[in-house]
Short mmCIF file of C-alpha atoms and ligand atoms in Angstrom, two decimals:
data_model
loop_
_atom_site.label_atom_id
_atom_site.label_comp_id
_atom_site.label_asym_id
_atom_site.label_seq_id
_atom_site.Cartn_x
_atom_site.Cartn_y
_atom_site.Cartn_z
CA MET A 1 -6.12 4.75 -22.95
CA GLY A 2 -7.56 4.45 -19.47
CA ARG A 3 -10.59 6.55 -20.16
CA SER A 4 -12.07 8.58 -22.99
CA SER A 5 -12.17 12.31 -22.43
CA ASP A 6 -16.00 12.47 -22.13
CA PRO A 7 -17.17 13.33 -18.64
CA GLY A 8 -18.84 10.35 -16.96
CA SER A 9 -17.16 7.89 -19.31
CA LEU A 10 -16.13 4.46 -18.11
CA PRO A 11 -12.59 3.21 -17.50
CA LEU A 12 -11.50 1.34 -20.64
CA GLU A 13 -9.76 -1.97 -19.95
CA PRO A 14 -6.43 -2.31 -21.79
CA PHE A 15 -6.83 -6.11 -21.55
CA ARG A 16 -9.42 -8.79 -22.21
CA ILE A 17 -10.32 -11.73 -19.99
CA LYS A 18 -8.81 -15.15 -20.69
CA VAL A 19 -9.38 -17.03 -17.44
CA VAL A 20 -12.31 -16.54 -15.04
CA GLU A 21 -12.79 -17.38 -11.38
CA ALA A 22 -16.32 -17.94 -10.03
CA ILE A 23 -17.45 -15.74 -7.14
CA ALA A 24 -20.87 -15.42 -5.47
CA CYS A 25 -22.46 -13.06 -3.01
CA PRO A 26 -23.46 -14.66 0.31
CA THR A 27 -27.02 -13.98 1.48
CA ARG A 28 -27.76 -11.42 4.18
CA GLU A 29 -28.22 -14.24 6.76
CA GLU A 30 -24.90 -15.78 5.73
CA ARG A 31 -23.19 -12.41 6.07
CA GLU A 32 -24.60 -11.91 9.58
CA ALA A 33 -23.42 -15.37 10.64
CA ALA A 34 -20.00 -14.76 9.07
CA LEU A 35 -19.56 -11.50 10.99
CA ALA A 36 -20.40 -13.14 14.30
CA SER A 37 -18.04 -16.08 13.79
CA ALA A 38 -15.28 -13.71 12.60
CA GLY A 39 -15.42 -11.77 15.86
CA PHE A 40 -16.42 -8.78 13.71
CA ASN A 41 -12.87 -8.65 12.34
CA LEU A 42 -13.03 -8.76 8.53
CA PHE A 43 -9.54 -10.32 8.41
CA ASN A 44 -11.19 -13.47 9.81
CA LEU A 45 -13.63 -13.87 6.87
CA THR A 46 -13.01 -16.55 4.27
CA SER A 47 -13.03 -15.77 0.56
CA GLU A 48 -16.39 -17.60 0.12
CA GLN A 49 -17.90 -15.16 2.62
CA VAL A 50 -16.88 -12.13 0.53
CA TYR A 51 -18.29 -11.01 -2.83
CA ILE A 52 -16.11 -8.01 -3.72
CA ASP A 53 -12.83 -8.01 -1.83
CA LEU A 54 -11.40 -4.53 -1.37
CA LEU A 55 -9.44 -5.48 1.77
CA THR A 56 -6.13 -4.86 0.07
CA ASP A 57 -4.40 -4.34 -3.26
CA SER A 58 -1.47 -6.35 -1.89
CA GLY A 59 -0.76 -9.65 -3.59
CA THR A 60 -4.26 -9.67 -5.05
CA SER A 61 -3.36 -8.64 -8.62
CA ALA A 62 -4.32 -10.70 -11.65
CA MET A 63 -1.14 -11.84 -13.38
CA SER A 64 -0.87 -11.47 -17.15
CA ASP A 65 -0.52 -14.29 -19.68
CA ARG A 66 3.16 -13.35 -19.90
CA GLN A 67 3.60 -13.69 -16.14
CA TRP A 68 1.93 -17.11 -16.14
CA ALA A 69 4.20 -18.09 -19.00
CA ALA A 70 7.17 -16.84 -16.95
CA LEU A 71 6.28 -19.34 -14.22
CA MET A 72 6.80 -22.13 -16.73
CA VAL A 73 10.40 -21.11 -17.34
CA GLY A 74 11.27 -21.32 -13.66
CA ASP A 75 14.83 -22.58 -13.18
CA GLU A 76 14.62 -24.05 -9.69
CA THR A 77 18.37 -24.12 -9.13
CA TYR A 78 19.27 -23.41 -5.49
CA ALA A 79 22.21 -21.11 -6.27
CA GLY A 80 22.69 -19.07 -9.44
CA SER A 81 19.27 -19.54 -11.09
CA ARG A 82 18.90 -17.71 -14.41
CA ASN A 83 15.58 -16.31 -13.12
CA PHE A 84 17.55 -14.44 -10.46
CA ALA A 85 19.87 -13.06 -13.13
CA HIS A 86 16.86 -11.77 -15.09
CA PHE A 87 15.20 -10.33 -11.97
CA LEU A 88 18.46 -8.60 -11.00
CA GLU A 89 18.83 -7.11 -14.48
CA VAL A 90 15.26 -5.73 -14.42
CA VAL A 91 15.54 -4.19 -10.94
CA ARG A 92 18.95 -2.67 -11.71
CA ASP A 93 17.64 -1.27 -14.95
CA LEU A 94 14.51 0.26 -13.36
CA THR A 95 16.15 1.63 -10.21
CA GLY A 96 19.88 1.96 -10.82
CA PHE A 97 20.52 0.28 -7.44
CA PRO A 98 23.40 -2.17 -7.97
CA HIS A 99 22.77 -4.52 -5.01
CA VAL A 100 19.42 -6.29 -5.00
CA ILE A 101 18.41 -8.78 -2.32
CA PRO A 102 15.20 -10.70 -2.98
CA ALA A 103 12.77 -11.36 -0.13
CA HIS A 104 9.42 -13.08 0.01
CA GLN A 105 7.48 -9.84 0.60
CA GLY A 106 7.83 -6.22 1.69
CA ARG A 107 7.97 -6.77 5.42
CA ALA A 108 10.71 -9.38 5.00
CA ALA A 109 12.72 -6.70 3.18
CA GLU A 110 11.92 -4.30 6.04
CA ASN A 111 13.04 -6.89 8.57
CA LEU A 112 16.42 -7.22 6.82
CA LEU A 113 16.93 -3.46 6.62
CA PHE A 114 15.74 -2.47 10.09
CA SER A 115 17.22 -5.40 11.99
CA THR A 116 20.56 -4.43 10.40
CA LEU A 117 20.37 -0.63 10.85
CA ALA A 118 17.93 0.29 13.68
CA ARG A 119 18.90 0.17 17.36
CA PRO A 120 17.33 1.31 20.66
CA GLY A 121 17.47 5.08 21.02
CA MET A 122 17.47 5.69 17.28
CA ILE A 123 14.86 7.64 15.33
CA VAL A 124 13.51 6.75 11.88
CA PRO A 125 11.69 9.56 10.06
CA ASN A 126 9.25 8.74 7.25
CA ASN A 127 6.64 10.83 5.47
CA MET A 128 4.19 8.36 7.05
CA HIS A 129 5.09 4.88 8.28
CA PHE A 130 3.08 2.01 6.88
CA ASP A 131 1.93 -0.36 9.66
CA THR A 132 4.55 -3.09 9.05
CA THR A 133 7.33 -0.51 8.61
CA ARG A 134 6.41 1.09 11.90
CA ALA A 135 6.29 -2.34 13.56
CA HIS A 136 9.83 -3.15 12.36
CA VAL A 137 11.19 0.19 13.59
CA LEU A 138 9.59 -0.32 17.01
CA ARG A 139 10.60 -3.97 17.23
CA ASN A 140 14.24 -2.93 16.93
CA GLY A 141 13.80 -0.43 19.75
CA ALA A 142 13.83 2.71 17.60
CA GLU A 143 11.26 5.47 17.37
CA ALA A 144 9.10 5.92 14.23
CA VAL A 145 8.44 9.58 13.43
CA ASN A 146 5.97 10.75 10.74
CA LEU A 147 6.90 14.03 9.04
CA ALA A 148 4.27 14.38 6.29
CA ILE A 149 3.22 17.90 5.36
CA ARG A 150 0.30 19.45 7.24
CA GLU A 151 -2.05 18.96 4.25
CA ALA A 152 -1.62 15.17 4.53
CA TYR A 153 -3.73 15.29 7.69
CA ASP A 154 -6.49 17.43 6.17
CA PRO A 155 -8.97 15.15 4.35
CA GLU A 156 -10.37 18.11 2.43
CA SER A 157 -7.12 19.66 1.22
CA ALA A 158 -6.74 19.43 -2.58
CA HIS A 159 -2.91 19.50 -2.41
CA PRO A 160 -1.63 17.50 -5.43
CA PHE A 161 1.20 15.82 -3.47
CA LYS A 162 -0.13 15.03 -0.02
CA GLY A 163 2.58 12.37 0.35
CA ASN A 164 5.26 15.06 0.61
CA MET A 165 7.48 15.38 3.65
CA ASP A 166 7.82 18.58 5.65
CA VAL A 167 11.46 19.31 4.79
CA GLY A 168 11.78 22.01 7.46
CA LYS A 169 10.82 19.51 10.16
CA LEU A 170 13.16 16.88 8.69
CA ASP A 171 16.04 19.35 8.63
CA ALA A 172 15.39 20.32 12.26
CA LEU A 173 15.18 16.68 13.35
CA LEU A 174 18.37 15.69 11.54
CA GLY A 175 20.11 18.76 13.02
CA SER A 176 19.11 17.95 16.60
CA SER A 177 19.55 14.17 16.41
CA ALA A 178 23.03 13.79 14.91
CA GLY A 179 24.17 10.16 14.99
CA LYS A 180 20.73 8.90 16.01
CA VAL A 181 19.05 8.61 12.60
CA PRO A 182 20.19 5.46 10.74
CA LEU A 183 18.14 6.31 7.64
CA VAL A 184 15.30 8.48 6.41
CA MET A 185 12.46 6.76 4.60
CA MET A 186 9.98 8.07 2.06
CA THR A 187 6.90 5.98 1.26
CA LEU A 188 5.81 6.19 -2.40
CA THR A 189 2.86 6.54 -2.52
CA ASN A 190 1.91 7.31 1.08
CA ASN A 191 -0.37 4.33 1.74
CA THR A 192 -1.37 5.22 5.30
CA GLY A 193 -2.19 8.79 4.27
CA GLY A 194 -4.48 7.73 1.40
CA GLY A 195 -2.19 6.51 -1.39
CA GLN A 196 -1.00 10.07 -1.88
CA PRO A 197 1.99 10.78 -4.11
CA VAL A 198 5.31 12.45 -3.35
CA SER A 199 6.54 15.03 -5.86
CA LEU A 200 9.91 14.78 -7.52
CA SER A 201 10.81 18.23 -6.19
CA ASN A 202 9.92 17.27 -2.61
CA LEU A 203 11.98 14.10 -2.87
CA ARG A 204 14.86 16.21 -4.21
CA ALA A 205 14.64 18.55 -1.19
CA VAL A 206 14.46 15.58 1.22
CA SER A 207 17.45 14.01 -0.50
CA GLU A 208 19.47 17.24 -0.21
CA SER A 209 18.66 17.51 3.49
CA CYS A 210 19.74 13.88 4.02
CA ARG A 211 23.00 14.43 2.13
CA ARG A 212 23.76 17.59 4.12
CA HIS A 213 23.40 15.61 7.34
CA GLY A 214 25.12 12.50 6.02
CA VAL A 215 22.07 10.27 6.51
CA PRO A 216 21.05 7.73 3.83
CA LEU A 217 17.63 8.04 2.17
CA TYR A 218 15.61 4.89 1.45
CA LEU A 219 12.37 4.63 -0.48
CA ASP A 220 9.49 2.37 0.46
CA MET A 221 8.86 1.89 -3.27
CA CYS A 222 5.79 -0.42 -3.14
CA ARG A 223 3.74 1.90 -5.37
CA TRP A 224 6.48 3.80 -7.12
CA ALA A 225 4.92 3.41 -10.61
CA GLU A 226 1.60 4.85 -9.41
CA ASN A 227 3.59 7.66 -7.78
CA ALA A 228 5.40 8.31 -11.08
CA PHE A 229 2.02 8.41 -12.86
CA PHE A 230 0.92 11.27 -10.59
CA VAL A 231 4.24 13.07 -11.07
CA ARG A 232 3.69 12.82 -14.83
CA GLU A 233 0.14 14.09 -14.48
CA ARG A 234 0.65 16.86 -11.93
CA GLU A 235 4.23 18.09 -11.79
CA GLU A 236 5.48 20.79 -14.09
CA GLY A 237 7.64 19.64 -16.97
CA GLN A 238 6.88 15.93 -16.46
CA ALA A 239 3.94 15.43 -18.82
CA GLY A 240 5.74 14.00 -21.83
CA ARG A 241 7.99 11.62 -19.94
CA SER A 242 7.73 7.86 -19.51
CA ILE A 243 7.13 6.20 -16.14
CA ARG A 244 10.57 4.61 -16.31
CA GLU A 245 12.26 7.96 -16.98
CA ILE A 246 10.49 9.53 -14.02
CA GLY A 247 11.35 6.46 -11.95
CA ARG A 248 15.03 6.82 -12.75
CA ASP A 249 14.90 10.41 -11.44
CA LEU A 250 13.14 9.29 -8.25
CA PHE A 251 15.60 6.47 -7.57
CA ALA A 252 18.64 8.64 -8.38
CA LEU A 253 17.78 10.71 -5.28
CA ALA A 254 17.89 7.72 -2.93
CA ASP A 255 20.47 5.33 -1.53
CA GLY A 256 18.25 2.29 -1.66
CA ALA A 257 14.71 0.96 -1.29
CA THR A 258 12.46 -1.73 0.09
CA MET A 259 9.80 -3.16 -2.19
CA SER A 260 6.69 -5.23 -1.81
CA ALA A 261 6.23 -6.52 -5.36
CA LYS A 262 2.72 -7.54 -4.27
CA LYS A 263 1.83 -3.96 -5.22
CA ASP A 264 3.56 -2.43 -8.25
CA GLY A 265 5.25 -5.76 -9.08
CA LEU A 266 1.90 -7.30 -10.09
CA VAL A 267 2.71 -10.59 -8.39
CA ASN A 268 0.96 -12.49 -5.62
CA ILE A 269 4.15 -12.82 -3.57
CA GLY A 270 7.61 -11.25 -3.75
CA GLY A 271 9.74 -8.30 -2.73
CA PHE A 272 13.29 -7.08 -2.32
CA VAL A 273 15.64 -4.64 -0.67
CA ALA A 274 18.06 -2.73 -2.90
CA THR A 275 20.98 -0.46 -2.06
CA ARG A 276 23.98 1.38 -3.44
CA ASP A 277 25.99 0.51 -0.32
CA ALA A 278 28.13 -2.59 -1.00
CA ALA A 279 29.10 -3.08 2.67
CA LEU A 280 25.47 -2.86 3.79
CA ALA A 281 24.47 -5.31 1.05
CA GLU A 282 26.85 -7.86 2.56
CA ARG A 283 25.28 -7.44 6.01
CA LEU A 284 21.80 -7.68 4.52
CA LYS A 285 22.75 -10.92 2.78
CA GLU A 286 23.97 -12.38 6.08
CA ALA A 287 20.58 -11.61 7.61
CA LEU A 288 18.87 -12.90 4.45
CA ILE A 289 20.50 -16.31 4.75
CA VAL A 290 19.19 -16.64 8.32
CA PHE A 291 15.67 -15.34 7.70
CA GLU A 292 14.82 -15.95 4.04
CA GLY A 293 17.27 -18.10 2.12
CA PHE A 294 20.22 -17.95 -0.26
CA PRO A 295 20.79 -14.55 -1.98
CA THR A 296 19.76 -15.86 -5.42
CA TYR A 297 16.24 -16.81 -4.29
CA GLY A 298 15.45 -14.98 -1.02
CA GLY A 299 12.49 -17.00 0.24
CA LEU A 300 10.86 -17.41 -3.17
CA ALA A 301 10.56 -20.11 -5.79
CA ARG A 302 12.76 -19.06 -8.72
CA ARG A 303 9.68 -19.01 -10.97
CA ASP A 304 8.30 -16.29 -8.67
CA LEU A 305 11.38 -14.17 -9.39
CA GLU A 306 10.69 -14.58 -13.11
CA ALA A 307 7.02 -13.55 -12.74
CA MET A 308 8.18 -10.58 -10.64
CA ALA A 309 10.68 -9.50 -13.32
CA VAL A 310 7.86 -9.45 -15.90
CA GLY A 311 5.37 -7.79 -13.53
CA LEU A 312 7.74 -5.00 -12.47
CA LEU A 313 7.99 -3.96 -16.12
CA GLU A 314 4.27 -4.33 -16.89
CA ALA A 315 3.47 -2.02 -13.98
CA THR A 316 5.28 0.80 -15.78
CA ASP A 317 2.99 0.60 -18.83
CA LEU A 318 1.09 3.84 -19.25
CA ASP A 319 -2.12 2.19 -20.54
CA TYR A 320 -2.14 -0.14 -17.56
CA LEU A 321 -1.60 2.73 -15.08
CA ALA A 322 -4.14 5.03 -16.72
CA HIS A 323 -6.80 2.32 -16.48
CA ARG A 324 -5.93 1.54 -12.89
CA ILE A 325 -6.17 5.15 -11.77
CA ALA A 326 -9.37 5.57 -13.86
CA GLN A 327 -10.96 2.67 -11.93
CA VAL A 328 -10.15 4.33 -8.62
CA ARG A 329 -11.57 7.64 -9.90
CA PHE A 330 -14.71 5.90 -11.18
CA VAL A 331 -15.53 4.66 -7.66
CA ALA A 332 -14.66 8.07 -6.20
CA GLU A 333 -17.00 9.92 -8.57
CA ARG A 334 -19.87 7.54 -7.80
CA LEU A 335 -19.38 8.09 -4.06
CA ASP A 336 -18.95 11.82 -4.49
CA ALA A 337 -22.23 12.10 -6.40
CA ALA A 338 -23.99 10.68 -3.31
CA GLY A 339 -22.11 13.00 -0.91
CA VAL A 340 -20.06 10.22 0.72
CA PRO A 341 -17.03 11.83 2.45
CA PHE A 342 -13.60 10.50 1.48
CA LEU A 343 -10.02 11.69 1.26
CA LYS A 344 -9.43 13.98 -1.70
CA PRO A 345 -7.85 14.05 -4.17
CA VAL A 346 -8.14 10.25 -4.46
CA GLY A 347 -4.81 8.48 -4.48
CA GLY A 348 -3.46 5.64 -6.56
CA HIS A 349 -4.75 2.40 -5.12
CA GLY A 350 -7.99 3.00 -3.35
CA ILE A 351 -10.60 5.26 -1.82
CA TYR A 352 -10.18 6.20 1.82
CA LEU A 353 -13.53 6.98 3.44
CA ASP A 354 -13.32 9.80 5.97
CA VAL A 355 -14.89 8.15 9.00
CA ARG A 356 -14.95 11.30 11.15
CA ARG A 357 -17.39 12.87 8.69
CA PHE A 358 -19.15 9.62 7.66
CA LEU A 359 -20.00 8.60 11.26
CA SER A 360 -19.69 11.96 12.99
CA HIS A 361 -21.88 10.77 15.87
CA LEU A 362 -19.41 8.06 17.00
CA PRO A 363 -16.46 8.90 19.32
CA VAL A 364 -13.06 7.24 18.84
CA GLU A 365 -13.81 4.92 21.81
CA ASP A 366 -16.47 3.29 19.58
CA PHE A 367 -13.88 2.37 16.91
CA PRO A 368 -15.98 4.06 14.21
CA GLY A 369 -13.74 2.91 11.34
CA GLN A 370 -14.20 -0.71 12.37
CA ALA A 371 -17.95 -0.14 12.76
CA LEU A 372 -18.11 1.29 9.22
CA ALA A 373 -16.11 -1.55 7.64
CA ILE A 374 -18.47 -4.02 9.33
CA GLU A 375 -21.55 -2.20 7.95
CA ILE A 376 -20.17 -2.14 4.39
CA TYR A 377 -19.67 -5.91 4.56
CA ARG A 378 -23.10 -6.43 6.10
CA GLU A 379 -24.68 -4.32 3.34
CA GLY A 380 -23.20 -5.96 0.27
CA GLY A 381 -20.58 -8.61 1.05
CA VAL A 382 -17.92 -6.00 0.25
CA ARG A 383 -14.75 -6.25 2.35
CA SER A 384 -12.79 -3.08 3.17
CA VAL A 385 -10.24 -2.35 5.89
CA GLU A 386 -10.04 0.03 8.83
CA VAL A 387 -6.99 2.33 8.76
CA GLY A 388 -7.31 4.25 12.00
CA SER A 389 -7.64 3.76 15.73
CA VAL A 390 -7.60 -0.05 15.50
CA MET A 391 -4.65 -0.27 13.10
CA PHE A 392 -2.49 2.39 14.72
CA GLY A 393 -3.36 2.03 18.38
CA ASP A 394 -1.54 -0.39 20.67
CA GLY A 395 -2.89 -2.85 23.20
CA ALA A 396 -6.34 -1.89 24.45
CA SER A 397 -5.99 1.83 23.62
CA PRO A 398 -8.68 3.22 21.34
CA HIS A 399 -6.35 6.03 20.36
CA ASN A 400 -4.81 6.53 17.08
CA GLY A 401 -1.05 6.46 17.59
CA ASP A 402 0.16 9.64 15.95
CA SER A 403 -2.21 9.39 12.96
CA PRO A 404 -5.03 11.86 13.42
CA LEU A 405 -6.95 10.36 10.49
CA GLU A 406 -9.71 7.79 10.94
CA LEU A 407 -10.22 6.00 7.62
CA VAL A 408 -11.75 2.98 5.95
CA ARG A 409 -9.90 1.94 2.82
CA LEU A 410 -11.54 0.47 -0.26
CA ALA A 411 -8.40 -0.89 -1.96
CA ILE A 412 -8.75 -1.73 -5.65
CA PRO A 413 -6.89 -4.91 -6.69
CA ARG A 414 -4.98 -4.58 -9.97
CA ARG A 415 -6.66 -5.92 -13.16
CA VAL A 416 -9.18 -7.96 -11.12
CA TYR A 417 -12.60 -6.30 -11.05
CA THR A 418 -14.83 -4.96 -13.82
CA VAL A 419 -16.68 -1.67 -13.83
CA SER A 420 -19.90 -3.44 -12.76
CA HIS A 421 -18.15 -4.91 -9.74
CA LEU A 422 -16.85 -1.50 -8.76
CA ALA A 423 -20.24 0.16 -9.28
CA TYR A 424 -21.86 -2.50 -7.07
CA ALA A 425 -19.30 -1.93 -4.30
CA ALA A 426 -19.68 1.87 -4.49
CA ASP A 427 -23.48 1.56 -4.33
CA ALA A 428 -23.25 -0.62 -1.21
CA VAL A 429 -21.20 2.15 0.47
CA VAL A 430 -23.79 4.73 -0.63
CA ARG A 431 -26.60 2.70 0.96
CA VAL A 432 -24.64 2.51 4.22
CA TYR A 433 -24.14 6.27 4.05
CA GLU A 434 -27.88 6.80 3.67
CA ARG A 435 -28.56 4.89 6.92
CA ARG A 436 -25.45 6.17 8.76
CA ALA A 437 -27.37 7.77 11.65
CA SER A 438 -28.48 4.33 12.91
CA ILE A 439 -24.96 2.81 12.93
CA ARG A 440 -23.59 1.91 16.38
CA GLY A 441 -20.00 1.53 17.54
CA VAL A 442 -18.07 -1.59 18.59
CA ARG A 443 -15.90 -2.53 21.54
CA MET A 444 -12.67 -4.52 21.35
CA THR A 445 -12.99 -7.84 23.16
CA HIS A 446 -9.49 -9.15 22.31
CA ALA A 447 -6.62 -6.66 21.98
CA PRO A 448 -3.19 -7.91 20.84
CA GLU A 449 -0.18 -5.67 21.53
CA HIS A 450 1.16 -5.06 17.98
CA LEU A 451 -0.45 -5.00 14.50
CA ARG A 452 -3.66 -5.61 16.37
CA HIS A 453 -5.98 -5.06 13.40
CA PHE A 454 -5.04 -8.52 12.08
CA THR A 455 -6.19 -10.47 15.13
CA ALA A 456 -8.34 -8.23 17.36
CA ARG A 457 -11.94 -9.29 18.02
CA PHE A 458 -14.93 -7.03 18.50
CA ALA A 459 -18.54 -7.02 19.65
CA PRO A 460 -21.33 -4.59 18.79
CA LYS A 461 -22.00 -1.93 21.44
C1 PLP B 1 2.35 -3.54 1.68
C2 PLP B 1 3.28 -2.55 2.18
C3 PLP B 1 4.42 -2.93 2.90
C4 PLP B 1 4.69 -4.35 3.34
O1 PLP B 1 4.68 -5.25 2.28
P1 PLP B 1 4.17 -6.76 2.43
O2 PLP B 1 4.50 -7.34 1.10
O3 PLP B 1 2.71 -6.70 2.71
O4 PLP B 1 4.92 -7.39 3.53
C5 PLP B 1 5.30 -1.93 3.25
N1 PLP B 1 5.07 -0.65 2.95
C6 PLP B 1 3.98 -0.24 2.28
C7 PLP B 1 3.77 1.20 1.96
C8 PLP B 1 3.04 -1.18 1.88
O5 PLP B 1 1.95 -0.78 1.21
#
């Protein structure tokens, strides 16, 4: 499933549609007015102002009939709900981590973990920090260091596992910073670097380095099933294995994980932190009770835990994953045919346009990624997101933190859009590419200190 073997064939949906939601494309005049009132920040648009929403794949999945049915068996008991027992059983079975602490989403799980473990003067290495992960590290006074392999920063490299960590650099860092690294994190897949997977063998080498230095290894496991799909497809000896088998190998190398189930949990809200460390689990639960709620619901309705338990398993289905990745590749091939530059090979959850090549005439001071995302919306009512100098800079700086990539992400929600929707969105990007020489930059008129992409405002230059 996923796609027939004929070249140019369409992604085959391993589902049919039972419920529909009306959407409409605003007119060009409406789109212009919407941009102006949004301060040219696409996060300020309303859903009525957007036709195809590729802002994020987070919490935007379509739930299955079984997940909707799961909501109906919600046991809204404050303490000891049977939905928690089911959720716990599923997460333990998938990951092998014995202690599982539910949280309302990924960053809540990150808050629990980093507020418990990170302190001023500490260093947290990651293949590449996601924006909220980085924010939690910094907020607790620690330093966030990205140690992805060199190829991760080369948009044209065809390396099959661009999410890998440079183990030599990790080893050196752990050697020179004894006692200062509370944990090492690996993000599966590497969202910031293009949804790129980490190989099982790289994770094994990272894990060995961590063990040698006595530092725990945690996974940011938001897209672990997509990562396992790539391992199955690309890594030697993995082809015949199931996603859950590969997952068990991945998790066996780690001491714990944070999860946003809004990704590979196929729910609209939910997450957790899991660990092998019983003493840490107790400290996390103390923080949980202050920030999120009692340990058997963690900031969620119990029915949400039930939908999450079902979704976490559905996300490991090979037909589902093959179709999802085929959708992403369908958009990529359509863009490629028109010469549109994007990060290759395409990752698991979206297409990352390479802004440096797309708008090569705009300097970083013009926030070219933001300018491109604005044009794609203006062209077709398609919402994307800048992942570059706006997202990773701080305050008024146009510079890119330590990420040398300037990207615009077209994230594909799970099980939501048809092939025609995706073709329409790709064609809008192609039309913008054809008129790229006339695109101007933007300036930032309101610059918040942290996570500024959510609330910054812009004006055309
Ligand atoms: C989405 C995401 C998070 C944060 O999860 P939320 O549910 O949005 O809070 C953390 N890490 C990665 C890699 C993500 O993609």
